[in-house]
PDB file of C-alpha atoms and ligand atoms in Angstrom:
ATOM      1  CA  UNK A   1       4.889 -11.889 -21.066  1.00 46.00           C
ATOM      2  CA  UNK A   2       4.492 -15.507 -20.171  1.00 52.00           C
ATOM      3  CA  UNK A   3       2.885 -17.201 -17.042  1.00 58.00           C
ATOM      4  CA  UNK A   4       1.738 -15.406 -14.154  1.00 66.00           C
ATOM      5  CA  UNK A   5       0.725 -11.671 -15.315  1.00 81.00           C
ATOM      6  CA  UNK A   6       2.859  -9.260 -13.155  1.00 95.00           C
ATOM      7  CA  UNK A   7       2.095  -5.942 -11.905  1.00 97.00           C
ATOM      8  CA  UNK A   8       4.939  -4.700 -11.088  1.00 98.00           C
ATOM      9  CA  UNK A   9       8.465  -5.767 -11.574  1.00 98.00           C
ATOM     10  CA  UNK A  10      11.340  -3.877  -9.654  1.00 98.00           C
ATOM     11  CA  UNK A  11      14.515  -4.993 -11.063  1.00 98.00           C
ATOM     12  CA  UNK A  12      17.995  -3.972  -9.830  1.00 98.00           C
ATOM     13  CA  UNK A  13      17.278  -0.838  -8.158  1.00 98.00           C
ATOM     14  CA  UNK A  14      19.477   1.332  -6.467  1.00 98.00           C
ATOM     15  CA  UNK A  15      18.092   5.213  -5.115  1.00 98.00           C
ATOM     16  CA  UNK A  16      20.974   7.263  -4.185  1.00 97.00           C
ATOM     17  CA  UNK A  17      19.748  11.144  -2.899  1.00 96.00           C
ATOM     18  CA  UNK A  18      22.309  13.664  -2.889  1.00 93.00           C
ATOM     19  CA  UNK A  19      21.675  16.007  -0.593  1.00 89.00           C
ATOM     20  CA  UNK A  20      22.118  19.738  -0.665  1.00 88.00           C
ATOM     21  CA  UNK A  21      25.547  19.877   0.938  1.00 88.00           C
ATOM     22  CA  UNK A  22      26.978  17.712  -1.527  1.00 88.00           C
ATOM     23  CA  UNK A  23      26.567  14.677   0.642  1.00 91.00           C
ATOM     24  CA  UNK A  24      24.823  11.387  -1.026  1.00 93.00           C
ATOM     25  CA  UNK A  25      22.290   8.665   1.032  1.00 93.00           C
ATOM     26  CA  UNK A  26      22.367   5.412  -0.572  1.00 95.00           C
ATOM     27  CA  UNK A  27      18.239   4.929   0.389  1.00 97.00           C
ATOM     28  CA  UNK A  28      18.361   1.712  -1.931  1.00 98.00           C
ATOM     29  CA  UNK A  29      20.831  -1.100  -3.236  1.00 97.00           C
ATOM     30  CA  UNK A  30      20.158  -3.804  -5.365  1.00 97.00           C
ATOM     31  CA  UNK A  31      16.533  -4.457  -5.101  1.00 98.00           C
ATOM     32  CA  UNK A  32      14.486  -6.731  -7.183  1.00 98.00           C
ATOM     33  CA  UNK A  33      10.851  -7.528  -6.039  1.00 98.00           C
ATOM     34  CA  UNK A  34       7.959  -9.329  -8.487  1.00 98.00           C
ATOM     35  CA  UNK A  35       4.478  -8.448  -7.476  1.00 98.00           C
ATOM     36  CA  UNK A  36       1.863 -10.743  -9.172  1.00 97.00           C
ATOM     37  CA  UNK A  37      -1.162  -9.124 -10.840  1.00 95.00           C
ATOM     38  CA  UNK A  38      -3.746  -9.920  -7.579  1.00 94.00           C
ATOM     39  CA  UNK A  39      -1.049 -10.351  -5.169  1.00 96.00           C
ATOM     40  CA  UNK A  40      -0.693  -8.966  -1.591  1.00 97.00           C
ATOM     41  CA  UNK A  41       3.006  -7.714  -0.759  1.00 98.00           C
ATOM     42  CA  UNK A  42       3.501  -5.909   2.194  1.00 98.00           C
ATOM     43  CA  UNK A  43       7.277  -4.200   2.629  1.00 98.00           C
ATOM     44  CA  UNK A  44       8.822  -3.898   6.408  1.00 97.00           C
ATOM     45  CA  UNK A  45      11.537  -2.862   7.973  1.00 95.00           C
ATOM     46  CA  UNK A  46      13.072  -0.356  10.395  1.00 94.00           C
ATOM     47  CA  UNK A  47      12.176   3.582   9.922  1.00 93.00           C
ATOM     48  CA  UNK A  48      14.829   4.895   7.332  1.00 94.00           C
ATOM     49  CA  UNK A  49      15.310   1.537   5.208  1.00 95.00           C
ATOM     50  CA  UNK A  50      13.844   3.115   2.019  1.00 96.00           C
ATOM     51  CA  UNK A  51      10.132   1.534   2.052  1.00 97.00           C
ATOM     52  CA  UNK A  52       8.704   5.005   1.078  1.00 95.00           C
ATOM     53  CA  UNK A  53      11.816   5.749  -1.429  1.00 96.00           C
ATOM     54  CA  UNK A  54      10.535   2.677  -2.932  1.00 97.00           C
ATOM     55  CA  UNK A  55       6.851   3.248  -3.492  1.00 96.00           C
ATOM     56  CA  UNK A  56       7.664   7.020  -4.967  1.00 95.00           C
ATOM     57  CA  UNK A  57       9.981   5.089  -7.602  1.00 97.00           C
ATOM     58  CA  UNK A  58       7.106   2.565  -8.202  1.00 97.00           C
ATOM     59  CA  UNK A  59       4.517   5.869  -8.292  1.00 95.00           C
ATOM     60  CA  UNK A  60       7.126   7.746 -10.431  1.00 95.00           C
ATOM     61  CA  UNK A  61       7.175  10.516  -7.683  1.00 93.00           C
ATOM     62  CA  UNK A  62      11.145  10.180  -7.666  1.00 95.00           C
ATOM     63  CA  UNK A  63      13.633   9.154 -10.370  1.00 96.00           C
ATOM     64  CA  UNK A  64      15.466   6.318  -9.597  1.00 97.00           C
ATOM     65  CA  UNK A  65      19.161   6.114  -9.480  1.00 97.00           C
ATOM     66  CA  UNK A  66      19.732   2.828 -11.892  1.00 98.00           C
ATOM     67  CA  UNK A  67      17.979  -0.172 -12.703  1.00 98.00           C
ATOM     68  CA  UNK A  68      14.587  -0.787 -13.848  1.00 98.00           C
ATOM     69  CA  UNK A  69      10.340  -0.331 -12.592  1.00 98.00           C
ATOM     70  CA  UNK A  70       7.742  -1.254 -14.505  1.00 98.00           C
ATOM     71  CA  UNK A  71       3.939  -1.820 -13.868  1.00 97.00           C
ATOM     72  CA  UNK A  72       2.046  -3.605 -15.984  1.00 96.00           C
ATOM     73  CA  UNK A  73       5.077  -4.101 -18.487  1.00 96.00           C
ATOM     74  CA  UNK A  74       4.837  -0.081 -18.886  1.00 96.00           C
ATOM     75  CA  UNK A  75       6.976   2.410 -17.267  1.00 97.00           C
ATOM     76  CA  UNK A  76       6.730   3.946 -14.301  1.00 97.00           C
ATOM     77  CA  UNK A  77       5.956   7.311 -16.080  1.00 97.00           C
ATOM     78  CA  UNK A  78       2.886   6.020 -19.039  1.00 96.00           C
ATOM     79  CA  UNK A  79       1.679   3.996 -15.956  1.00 94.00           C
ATOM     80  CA  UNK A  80       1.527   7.128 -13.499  1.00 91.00           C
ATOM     81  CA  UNK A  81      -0.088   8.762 -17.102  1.00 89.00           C
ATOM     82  CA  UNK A  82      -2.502   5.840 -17.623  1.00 87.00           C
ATOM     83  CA  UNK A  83      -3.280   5.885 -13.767  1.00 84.00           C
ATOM     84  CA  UNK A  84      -2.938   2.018 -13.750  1.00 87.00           C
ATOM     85  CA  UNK A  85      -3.265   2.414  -9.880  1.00 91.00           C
ATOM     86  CA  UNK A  86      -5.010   3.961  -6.722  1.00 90.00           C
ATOM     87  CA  UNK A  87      -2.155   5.802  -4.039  1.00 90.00           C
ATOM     88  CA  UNK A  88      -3.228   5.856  -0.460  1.00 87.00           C
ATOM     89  CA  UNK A  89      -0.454   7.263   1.712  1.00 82.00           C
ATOM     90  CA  UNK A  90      -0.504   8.032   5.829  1.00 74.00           C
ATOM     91  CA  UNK A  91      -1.715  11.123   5.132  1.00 75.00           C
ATOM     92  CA  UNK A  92      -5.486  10.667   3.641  1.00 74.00           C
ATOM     93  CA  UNK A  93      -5.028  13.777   1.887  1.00 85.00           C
ATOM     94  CA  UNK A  94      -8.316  14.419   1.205  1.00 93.00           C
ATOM     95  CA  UNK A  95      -9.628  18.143  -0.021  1.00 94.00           C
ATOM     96  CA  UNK A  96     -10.901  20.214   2.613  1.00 95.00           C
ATOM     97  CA  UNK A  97     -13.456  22.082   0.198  1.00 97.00           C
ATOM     98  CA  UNK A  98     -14.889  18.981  -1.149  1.00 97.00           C
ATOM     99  CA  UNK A  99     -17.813  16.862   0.257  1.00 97.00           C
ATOM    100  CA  UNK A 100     -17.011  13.321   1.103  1.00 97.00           C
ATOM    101  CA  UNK A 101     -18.420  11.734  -2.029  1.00 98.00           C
ATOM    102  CA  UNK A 102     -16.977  14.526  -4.382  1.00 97.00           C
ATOM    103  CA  UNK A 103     -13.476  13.794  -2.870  1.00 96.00           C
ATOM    104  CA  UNK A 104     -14.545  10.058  -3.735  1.00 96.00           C
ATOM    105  CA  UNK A 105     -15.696  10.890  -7.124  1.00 96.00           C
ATOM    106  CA  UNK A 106     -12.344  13.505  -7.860  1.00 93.00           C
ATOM    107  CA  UNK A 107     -10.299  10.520  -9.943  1.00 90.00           C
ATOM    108  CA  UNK A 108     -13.472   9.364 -11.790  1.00 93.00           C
ATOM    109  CA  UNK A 109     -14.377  13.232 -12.520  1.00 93.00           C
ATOM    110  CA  UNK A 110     -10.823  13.925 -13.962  1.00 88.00           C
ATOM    111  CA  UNK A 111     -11.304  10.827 -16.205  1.00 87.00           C
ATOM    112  CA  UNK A 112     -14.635  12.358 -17.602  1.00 92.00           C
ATOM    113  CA  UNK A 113     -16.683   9.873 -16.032  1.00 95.00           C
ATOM    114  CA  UNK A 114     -20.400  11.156 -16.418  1.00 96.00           C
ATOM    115  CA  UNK A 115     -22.283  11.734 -13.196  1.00 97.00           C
ATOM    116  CA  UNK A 116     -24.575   9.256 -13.227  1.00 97.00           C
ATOM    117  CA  UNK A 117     -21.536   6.770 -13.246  1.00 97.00           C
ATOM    118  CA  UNK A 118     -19.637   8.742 -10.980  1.00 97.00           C
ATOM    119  CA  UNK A 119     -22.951   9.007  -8.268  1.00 97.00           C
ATOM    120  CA  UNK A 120     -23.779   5.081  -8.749  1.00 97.00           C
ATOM    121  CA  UNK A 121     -19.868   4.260  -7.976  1.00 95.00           C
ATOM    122  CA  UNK A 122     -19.379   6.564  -4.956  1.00 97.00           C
ATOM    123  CA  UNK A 123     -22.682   5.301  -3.679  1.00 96.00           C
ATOM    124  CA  UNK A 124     -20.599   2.035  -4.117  1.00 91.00           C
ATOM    125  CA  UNK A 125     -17.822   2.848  -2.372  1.00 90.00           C
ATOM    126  CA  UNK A 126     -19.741   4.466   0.588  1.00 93.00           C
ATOM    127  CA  UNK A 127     -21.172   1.368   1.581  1.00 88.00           C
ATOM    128  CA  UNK A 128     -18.337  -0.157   1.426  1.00 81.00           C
ATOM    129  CA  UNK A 129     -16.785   1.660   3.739  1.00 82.00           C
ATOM    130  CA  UNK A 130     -20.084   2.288   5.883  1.00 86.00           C
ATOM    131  CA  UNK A 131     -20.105   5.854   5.390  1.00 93.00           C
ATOM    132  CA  UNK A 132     -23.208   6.523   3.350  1.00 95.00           C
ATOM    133  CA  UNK A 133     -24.281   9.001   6.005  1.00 97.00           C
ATOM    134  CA  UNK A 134     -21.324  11.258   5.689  1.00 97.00           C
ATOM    135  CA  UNK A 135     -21.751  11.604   1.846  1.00 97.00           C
ATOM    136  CA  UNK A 136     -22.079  15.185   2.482  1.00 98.00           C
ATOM    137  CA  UNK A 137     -20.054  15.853   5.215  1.00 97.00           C
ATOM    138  CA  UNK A 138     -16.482  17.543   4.793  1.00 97.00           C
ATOM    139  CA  UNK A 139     -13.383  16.217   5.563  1.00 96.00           C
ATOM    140  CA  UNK A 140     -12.474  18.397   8.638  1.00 95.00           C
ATOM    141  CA  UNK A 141     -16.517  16.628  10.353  1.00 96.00           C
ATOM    142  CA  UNK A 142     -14.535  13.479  10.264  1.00 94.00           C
ATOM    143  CA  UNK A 143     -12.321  11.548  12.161  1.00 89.00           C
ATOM    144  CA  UNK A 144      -8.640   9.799  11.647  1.00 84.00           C
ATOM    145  CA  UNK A 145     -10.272   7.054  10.624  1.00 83.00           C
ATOM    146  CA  UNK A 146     -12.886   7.990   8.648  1.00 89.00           C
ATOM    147  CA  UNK A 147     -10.643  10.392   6.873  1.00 91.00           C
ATOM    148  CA  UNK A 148      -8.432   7.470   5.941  1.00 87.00           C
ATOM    149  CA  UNK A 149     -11.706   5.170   4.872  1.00 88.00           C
ATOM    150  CA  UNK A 150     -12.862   8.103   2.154  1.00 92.00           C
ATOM    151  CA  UNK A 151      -9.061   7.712   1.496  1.00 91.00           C
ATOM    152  CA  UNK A 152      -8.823   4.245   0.520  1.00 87.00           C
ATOM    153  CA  UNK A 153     -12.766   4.670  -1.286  1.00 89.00           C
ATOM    154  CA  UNK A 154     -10.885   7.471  -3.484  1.00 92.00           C
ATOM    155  CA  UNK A 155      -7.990   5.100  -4.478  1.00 90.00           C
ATOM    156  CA  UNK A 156     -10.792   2.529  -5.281  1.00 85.00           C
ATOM    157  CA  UNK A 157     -13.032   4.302  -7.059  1.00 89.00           C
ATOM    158  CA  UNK A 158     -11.783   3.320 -10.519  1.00 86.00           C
ATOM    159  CA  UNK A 159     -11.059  -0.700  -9.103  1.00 84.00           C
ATOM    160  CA  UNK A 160      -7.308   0.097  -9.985  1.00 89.00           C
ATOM    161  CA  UNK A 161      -5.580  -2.890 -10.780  1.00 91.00           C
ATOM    162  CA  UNK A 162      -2.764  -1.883  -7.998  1.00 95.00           C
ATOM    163  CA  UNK A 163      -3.224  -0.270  -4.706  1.00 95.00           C
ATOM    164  CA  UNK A 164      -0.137   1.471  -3.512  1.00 95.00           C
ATOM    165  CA  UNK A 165      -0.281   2.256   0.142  1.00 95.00           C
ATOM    166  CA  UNK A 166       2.223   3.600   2.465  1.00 93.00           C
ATOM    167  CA  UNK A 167       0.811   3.109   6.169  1.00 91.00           C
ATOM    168  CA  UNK A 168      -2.694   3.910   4.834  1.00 88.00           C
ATOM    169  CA  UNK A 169      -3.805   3.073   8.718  1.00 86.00           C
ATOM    170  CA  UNK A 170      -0.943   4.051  10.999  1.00 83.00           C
ATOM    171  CA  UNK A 171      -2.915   6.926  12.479  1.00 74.00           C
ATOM    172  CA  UNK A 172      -5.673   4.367  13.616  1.00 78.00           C
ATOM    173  CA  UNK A 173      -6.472   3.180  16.683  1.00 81.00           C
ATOM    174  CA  UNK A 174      -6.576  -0.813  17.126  1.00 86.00           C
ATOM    175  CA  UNK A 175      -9.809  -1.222  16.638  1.00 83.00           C
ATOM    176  CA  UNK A 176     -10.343   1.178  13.669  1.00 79.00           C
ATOM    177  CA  UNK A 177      -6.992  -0.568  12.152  1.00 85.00           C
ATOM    178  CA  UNK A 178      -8.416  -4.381  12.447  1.00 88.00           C
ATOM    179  CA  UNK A 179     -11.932  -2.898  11.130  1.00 83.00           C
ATOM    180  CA  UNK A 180      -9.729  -1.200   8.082  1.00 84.00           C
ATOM    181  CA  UNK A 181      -7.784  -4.191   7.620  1.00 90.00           C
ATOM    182  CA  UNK A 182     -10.668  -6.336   6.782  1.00 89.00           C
ATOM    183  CA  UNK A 183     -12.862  -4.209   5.024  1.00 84.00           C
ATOM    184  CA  UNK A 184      -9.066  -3.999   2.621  1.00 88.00           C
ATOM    185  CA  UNK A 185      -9.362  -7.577   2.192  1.00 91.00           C
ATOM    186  CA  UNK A 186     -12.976  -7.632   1.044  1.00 86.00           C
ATOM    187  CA  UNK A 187     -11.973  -4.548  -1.106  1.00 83.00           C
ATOM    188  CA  UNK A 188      -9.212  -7.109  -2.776  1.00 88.00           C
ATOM    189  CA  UNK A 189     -11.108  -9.933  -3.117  1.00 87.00           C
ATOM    190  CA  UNK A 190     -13.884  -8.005  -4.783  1.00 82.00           C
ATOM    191  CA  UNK A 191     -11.357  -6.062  -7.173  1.00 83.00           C
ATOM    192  CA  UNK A 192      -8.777  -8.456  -7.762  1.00 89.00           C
ATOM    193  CA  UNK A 193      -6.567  -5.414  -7.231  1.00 92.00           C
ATOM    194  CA  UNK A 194      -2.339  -6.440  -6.616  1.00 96.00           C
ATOM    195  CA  UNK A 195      -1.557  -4.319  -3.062  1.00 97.00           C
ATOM    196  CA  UNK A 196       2.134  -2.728  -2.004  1.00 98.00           C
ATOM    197  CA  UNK A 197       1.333  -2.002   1.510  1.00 97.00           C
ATOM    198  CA  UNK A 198       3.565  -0.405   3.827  1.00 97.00           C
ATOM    199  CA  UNK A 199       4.037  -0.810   7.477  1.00 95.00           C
ATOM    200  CA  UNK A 200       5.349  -1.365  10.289  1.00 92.00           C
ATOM    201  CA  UNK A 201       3.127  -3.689  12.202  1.00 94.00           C
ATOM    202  CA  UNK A 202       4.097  -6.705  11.853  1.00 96.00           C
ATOM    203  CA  UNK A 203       0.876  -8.689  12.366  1.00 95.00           C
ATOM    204  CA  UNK A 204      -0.584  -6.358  10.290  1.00 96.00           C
ATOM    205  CA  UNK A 205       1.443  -6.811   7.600  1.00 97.00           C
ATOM    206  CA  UNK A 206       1.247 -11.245   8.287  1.00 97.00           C
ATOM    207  CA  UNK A 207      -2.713 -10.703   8.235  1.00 97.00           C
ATOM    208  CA  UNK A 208      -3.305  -8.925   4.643  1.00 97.00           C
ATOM    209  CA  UNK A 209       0.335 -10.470   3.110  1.00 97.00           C
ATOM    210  CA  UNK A 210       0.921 -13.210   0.685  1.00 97.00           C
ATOM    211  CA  UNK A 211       4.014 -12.113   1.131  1.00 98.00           C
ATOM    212  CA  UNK A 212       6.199 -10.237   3.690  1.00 98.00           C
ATOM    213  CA  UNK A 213       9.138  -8.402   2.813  1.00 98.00           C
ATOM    214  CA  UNK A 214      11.614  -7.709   5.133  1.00 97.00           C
ATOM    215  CA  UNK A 215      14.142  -5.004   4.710  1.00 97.00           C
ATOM    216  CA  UNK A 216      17.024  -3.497   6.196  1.00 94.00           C
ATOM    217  CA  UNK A 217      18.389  -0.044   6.293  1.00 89.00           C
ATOM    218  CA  UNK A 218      21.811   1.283   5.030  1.00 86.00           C
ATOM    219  CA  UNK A 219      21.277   0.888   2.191  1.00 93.00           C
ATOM    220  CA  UNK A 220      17.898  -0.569   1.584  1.00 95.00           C
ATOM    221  CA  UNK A 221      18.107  -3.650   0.736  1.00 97.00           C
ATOM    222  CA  UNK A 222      16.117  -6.547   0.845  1.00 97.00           C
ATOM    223  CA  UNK A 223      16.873  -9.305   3.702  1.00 96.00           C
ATOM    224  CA  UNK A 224      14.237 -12.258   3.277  1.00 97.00           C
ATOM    225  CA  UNK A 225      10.937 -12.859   1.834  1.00 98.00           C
ATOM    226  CA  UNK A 226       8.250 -14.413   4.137  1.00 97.00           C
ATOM    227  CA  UNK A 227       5.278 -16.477   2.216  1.00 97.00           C
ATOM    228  CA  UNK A 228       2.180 -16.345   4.005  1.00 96.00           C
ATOM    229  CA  UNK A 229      -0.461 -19.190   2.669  1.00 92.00           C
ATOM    230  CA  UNK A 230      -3.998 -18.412   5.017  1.00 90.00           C
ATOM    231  CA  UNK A 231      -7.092 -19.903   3.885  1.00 85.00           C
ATOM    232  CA  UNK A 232      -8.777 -17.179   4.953  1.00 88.00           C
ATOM    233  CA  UNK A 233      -8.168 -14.012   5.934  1.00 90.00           C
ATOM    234  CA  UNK A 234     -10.868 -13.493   8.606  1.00 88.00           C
ATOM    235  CA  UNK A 235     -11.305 -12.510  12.125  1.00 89.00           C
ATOM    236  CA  UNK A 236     -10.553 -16.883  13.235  1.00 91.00           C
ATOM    237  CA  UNK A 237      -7.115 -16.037  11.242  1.00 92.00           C
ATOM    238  CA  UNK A 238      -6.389 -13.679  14.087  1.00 92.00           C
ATOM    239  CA  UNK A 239      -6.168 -16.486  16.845  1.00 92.00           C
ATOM    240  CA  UNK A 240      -4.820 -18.884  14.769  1.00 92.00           C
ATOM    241  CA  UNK A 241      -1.563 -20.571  15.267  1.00 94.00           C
ATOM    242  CA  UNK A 242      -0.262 -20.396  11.308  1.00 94.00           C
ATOM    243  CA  UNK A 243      -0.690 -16.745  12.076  1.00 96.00           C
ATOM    244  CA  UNK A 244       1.115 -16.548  15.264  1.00 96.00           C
ATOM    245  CA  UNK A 245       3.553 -18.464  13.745  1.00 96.00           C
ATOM    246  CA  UNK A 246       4.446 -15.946  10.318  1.00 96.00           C
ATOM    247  CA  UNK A 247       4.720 -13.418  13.306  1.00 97.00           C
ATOM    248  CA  UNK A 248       6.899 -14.837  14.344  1.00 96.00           C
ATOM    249  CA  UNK A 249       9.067 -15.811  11.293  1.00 96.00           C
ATOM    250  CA  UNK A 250       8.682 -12.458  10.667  1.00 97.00           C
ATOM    251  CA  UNK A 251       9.816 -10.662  13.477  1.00 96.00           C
ATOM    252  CA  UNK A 252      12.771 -13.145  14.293  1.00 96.00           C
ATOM    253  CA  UNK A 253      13.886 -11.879  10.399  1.00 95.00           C
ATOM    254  CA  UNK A 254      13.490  -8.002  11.186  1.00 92.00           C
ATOM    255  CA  UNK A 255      15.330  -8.317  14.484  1.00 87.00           C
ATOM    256  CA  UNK A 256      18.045 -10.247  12.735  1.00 73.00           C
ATOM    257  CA  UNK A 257      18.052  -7.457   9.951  1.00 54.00           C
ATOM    258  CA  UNK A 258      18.300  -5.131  12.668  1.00 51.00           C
ATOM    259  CA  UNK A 259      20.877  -6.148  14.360  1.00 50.00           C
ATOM    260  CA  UNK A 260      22.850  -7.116  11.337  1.00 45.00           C
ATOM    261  CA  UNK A 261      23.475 -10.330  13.237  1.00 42.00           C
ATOM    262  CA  UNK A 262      21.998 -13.936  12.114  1.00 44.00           C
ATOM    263  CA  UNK A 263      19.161 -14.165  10.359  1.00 44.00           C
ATOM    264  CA  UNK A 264      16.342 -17.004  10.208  1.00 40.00           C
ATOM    265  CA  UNK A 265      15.003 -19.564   8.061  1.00 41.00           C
ATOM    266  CA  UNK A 266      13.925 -17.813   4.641  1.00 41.00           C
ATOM    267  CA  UNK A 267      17.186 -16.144   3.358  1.00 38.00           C
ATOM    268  CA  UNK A 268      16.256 -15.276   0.108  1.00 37.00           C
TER     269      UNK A 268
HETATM  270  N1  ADP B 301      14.378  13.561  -0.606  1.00 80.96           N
HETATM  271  C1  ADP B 301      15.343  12.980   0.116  1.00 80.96           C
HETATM  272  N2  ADP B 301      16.599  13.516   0.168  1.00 80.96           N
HETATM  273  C2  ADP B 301      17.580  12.935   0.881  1.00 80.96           C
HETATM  274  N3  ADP B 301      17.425  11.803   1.580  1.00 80.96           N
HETATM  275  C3  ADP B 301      16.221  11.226   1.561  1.00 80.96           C
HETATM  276  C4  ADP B 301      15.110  11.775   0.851  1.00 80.96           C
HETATM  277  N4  ADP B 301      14.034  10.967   1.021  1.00 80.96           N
HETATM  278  C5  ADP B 301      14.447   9.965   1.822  1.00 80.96           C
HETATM  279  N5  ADP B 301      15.760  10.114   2.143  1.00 80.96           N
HETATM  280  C6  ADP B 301      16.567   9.187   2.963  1.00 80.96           C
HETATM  281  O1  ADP B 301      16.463   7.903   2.406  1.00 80.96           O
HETATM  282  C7  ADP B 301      16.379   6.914   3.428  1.00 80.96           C
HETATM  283  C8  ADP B 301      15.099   6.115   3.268  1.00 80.96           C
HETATM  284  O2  ADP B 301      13.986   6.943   3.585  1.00 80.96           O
HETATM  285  P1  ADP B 301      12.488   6.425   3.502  1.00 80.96           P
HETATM  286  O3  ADP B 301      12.262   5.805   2.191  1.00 80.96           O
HETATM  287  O4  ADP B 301      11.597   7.554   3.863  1.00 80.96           O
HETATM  288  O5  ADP B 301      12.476   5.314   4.647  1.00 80.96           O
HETATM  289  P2  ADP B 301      11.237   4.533   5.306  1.00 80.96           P
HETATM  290  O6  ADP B 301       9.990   4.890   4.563  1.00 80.96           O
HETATM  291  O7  ADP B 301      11.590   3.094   5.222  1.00 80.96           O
HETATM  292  O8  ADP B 301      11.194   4.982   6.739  1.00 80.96           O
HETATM  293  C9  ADP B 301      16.474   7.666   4.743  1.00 80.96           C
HETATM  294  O9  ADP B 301      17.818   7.637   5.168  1.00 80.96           O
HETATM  295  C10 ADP B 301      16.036   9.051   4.382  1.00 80.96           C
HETATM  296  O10 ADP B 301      16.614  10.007   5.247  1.00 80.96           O
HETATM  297 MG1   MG B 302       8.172   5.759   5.154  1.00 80.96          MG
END
């Protein structure tokens, strides 16, 4: 490989499902996305366009139909082996029986990781994510937010080179998200980790993006490709005009997706 390292390369992808009755949904045509090693994409687009299709092909949770994944040059299957990457999905899916820090600690315990390392990383993570009081606590003491916190401290606990997250916060309230939002910032900046982030707010997704992909449903496809180029991604960002602005850009693209009708100024 040559120039920028890239994590994952989609290439050409089409995901048809047939369905039981004999029927076939055409969840994804023709899609070809590039996601630099240390790069922030976020995917968005109406409910039904194939966004989560998309990250099970990239997690190798479904086959796809033809064309070609790969992360980190591998496939999608030695990379789901290798675990080249954290998963944190709308549900936190934590495990009920397990203490905070040991649902923390599960990927580092399944990779043999000694407990000294795995104590000193969870401790880590918990301060991170300002929960080094709840170490002990279970899952079911906690709330949405905090559930989806020990979430996103699971799929960092071995600094994965790739974060794939499928509205990680879309149970949050406002203030929880914005609080989240940040926190995943510091997390990348610390890790260096490449994100796929799902969802379907779109000043969310203009906040944490270097770039914003807009899709369309019927069959998936993708529409435009929004660059976002922030200094900083801080709390000022949030009442700035360039930010107001990709908003904007934004949701003038996913309207025009929507409607099928014109679309705006970054047709890719
Ligand atoms: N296992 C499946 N079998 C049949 N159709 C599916 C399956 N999973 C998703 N689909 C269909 O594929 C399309 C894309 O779904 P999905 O990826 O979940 O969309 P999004 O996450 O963007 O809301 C939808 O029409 C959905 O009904
Ligand atoms: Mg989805």
């Amino acid at each position: 490989m040559t120039g920028t390292p890239v994590a994952v390369r989609i290439d050409g992808v089409d995901k048809v499902f047939r369905t039981r009755k004999g029927g076939e949904v055409h969840a994804l045509s023709d899609v070809s996305l590039d996601v630099a090693a240390g790069e922030f994409v976020s995917l968005i687009g109406p409910s039904g366009c194939g966004k989560s299709t998309l990250m099970r092909l990239v997690a190798d949770l479904d086959p796809l139909t033809s064309g070609e994944i790969t992360v980190f040059g591998k496939s999608v299957e030695q990379a789901r082996k290798d675990q080249d990457y954290g998963i944190a999905f709308q549900q936190a899916g934590l495990l009920p029986w397990r203490s905070v820090r040991a649902n923390i600690e599960l990927p580092l315990e399944i990779h043999g990781v000694d407990a000294r390392d795995r104590r000193d990383r969870s401790d880590e993570l918990l301060a991170l994510i300002g929960l080094e009081d709840f170490a002990d606590h279970h899952p079911d003491q906690l709330s949405g937010g905090m559930k989806q916190r020990v979430a996103i401290a699971r799929a960092m606990a071995e600094r994965p080179r790739l974060l794939l997250m499928d509205e990680p916060f879309g149970a949050l309230d406002e203030m929880t998200r914005e609080h989240m939002q940040n926190e995943l910032v510091a997390l990348c900046q610390e890790t260096g980790a490449a994100v796929i982030f799902v969802t379907h707010s779109i000043p969310e997704a203009v906040f944490l993006s270097d770039r914003v992909v807009v899709m369309s449903p019927r069959p998936g496809r993708i529409t435009d490709i929004v660059p976002l180029d922030f200094k900083a991604r801080d709390e000022d960002l949030r009442e700035d005009t360039a930010f107001y602005e990709g908003v904007t850009a934004v949701r003038t693209l996913l309207h025009g997706s929507e409607q099928g009708g014109p679309r705006g100024v970054e047709n890719r």
